[in-house]
Amino acid sequence: MPRSGPISLALPAFEGTTRKLILLNVGSFFGLLLLRWLAPQLQAVLLAHLILEPLAVLHGEIWQLLTYSFVEQGILGILFGMLTLWFTGSLLEPSFGGRWLAELYLTSVIGGAILASAISFTHVLGLRPDIVAAGAWSGIFGLMVAIAMIFGDQEFLLWFVLRIKAKYMVAIYILIAIAILLKQADSFNALIQLSGALCGALFVKFAPRRGLAFAASEQYFGVRNRYYRWKRRRAARKFEVYMRKQNREVHFDKDGRYVDPDELRKNPNDKRWMN
């Protein structure tokens, strides 16, 4: 449910999936930074295969749809990005769980990359499939849109200065991304952010309350159990045919479970045989 209350300047809890995502991003940032000094040529090769380039994805480097989000080349980008991820993730995770948060983040990252890469081949707004992009902001935009949809009246300090409701704060971020896209200054990164926001909104709108993985596992076990019941019923029918050939009568219920003949003879209206 949407929540509204006084703004606290205290940092939120650093735990769960939010912490793991931040540590992955920070670890990859410093790992690549260290590699830049120890083995610059290796770092350049890694970057070429980790950042997102739609043309490379088309040629088989599909891992870029995920890995680009863990490549951040600027100190300010990693700083503000991880702070935003910390605040947004810590607001969503207690209400929906770590699995749901991870699925929302990855849906925004991967879905945003797929959508933006597909649009880049249209060459609209000066986009080209050989333009590269990196950074976690597609996933962060997905989290921010989720907060706007779920906790829209929750108040934040925009840039730690302005008191503003979540839905208006997210609208400002989206308008900035649209302006960058139309200005064609850093259009592909802006497009990925907007695509991530759209994928995040679709996830919140249509994904099951307990996440896609849980729904998929429930579906799998449901199909498996129906298959087992079908096998049991088929085996029961075969056994009934066999027993009739032996001049014996056996009975099974609709799920293929054996029914004791004494149970069939009991009168359901006679309460004496009930415990």
GROMACS .gro file of N, CA and C in nm, residues 261-274:
model
   42
  261PRO      N    1  -1.332  -5.207  -0.089
  261PRO     CA    2  -1.473  -5.249  -0.107
  261PRO      C    3  -1.559  -5.223   0.015
  262ASP      N    4  -1.501  -5.234   0.136
  262ASP     CA    5  -1.578  -5.206   0.256
  262ASP      C    6  -1.625  -5.060   0.260
  263GLU      N    7  -1.544  -4.972   0.204
  263GLU     CA    8  -1.583  -4.831   0.201
  263GLU      C    9  -1.703  -4.810   0.110
  264LEU      N   10  -1.710  -4.887   0.000
  264LEU     CA   11  -1.822  -4.874  -0.092
  264LEU      C   12  -1.953  -4.919  -0.029
  265ARG      N   13  -1.944  -5.016   0.062
  265ARG     CA   14  -2.066  -5.071   0.122
  265ARG      C   15  -2.119  -4.984   0.235
  266LYS      N   16  -2.039  -4.890   0.281
  266LYS     CA   17  -2.083  -4.807   0.393
  266LYS      C   18  -2.187  -4.706   0.348
  267ASN      N   19  -2.284  -4.688   0.433
  267ASN     CA   20  -2.388  -4.589   0.407
  267ASN      C   21  -2.339  -4.452   0.454
  268PRO      N   22  -2.326  -4.356   0.365
  268PRO     CA   23  -2.274  -4.225   0.407
  268PRO      C   24  -2.365  -4.154   0.506
  269ASN      N   25  -2.492  -4.195   0.513
  269ASN     CA   26  -2.584  -4.133   0.608
  269ASN      C   27  -2.580  -4.201   0.744
  270ASP      N   28  -2.511  -4.313   0.752
  270ASP     CA   29  -2.500  -4.386   0.879
  270ASP      C   30  -2.378  -4.333   0.953
  271LYS      N   31  -2.402  -4.264   1.065
  271LYS     CA   32  -2.292  -4.199   1.137
  271LYS      C   33  -2.217  -4.295   1.229
  272ARG      N   34  -2.263  -4.420   1.242
  272ARG     CA   35  -2.201  -4.510   1.340
  272ARG      C   36  -2.061  -4.551   1.299
  273TRP      N   37  -2.034  -4.556   1.168
  273TRP     CA   38  -1.903  -4.603   1.124
  273TRP      C   39  -1.799  -4.489   1.120
  274MET      N   40  -1.846  -4.364   1.142
  274MET     CA   41  -1.755  -4.251   1.139
  274MET      C   42  -1.686  -4.234   1.273
   0.00000   0.00000   0.00000
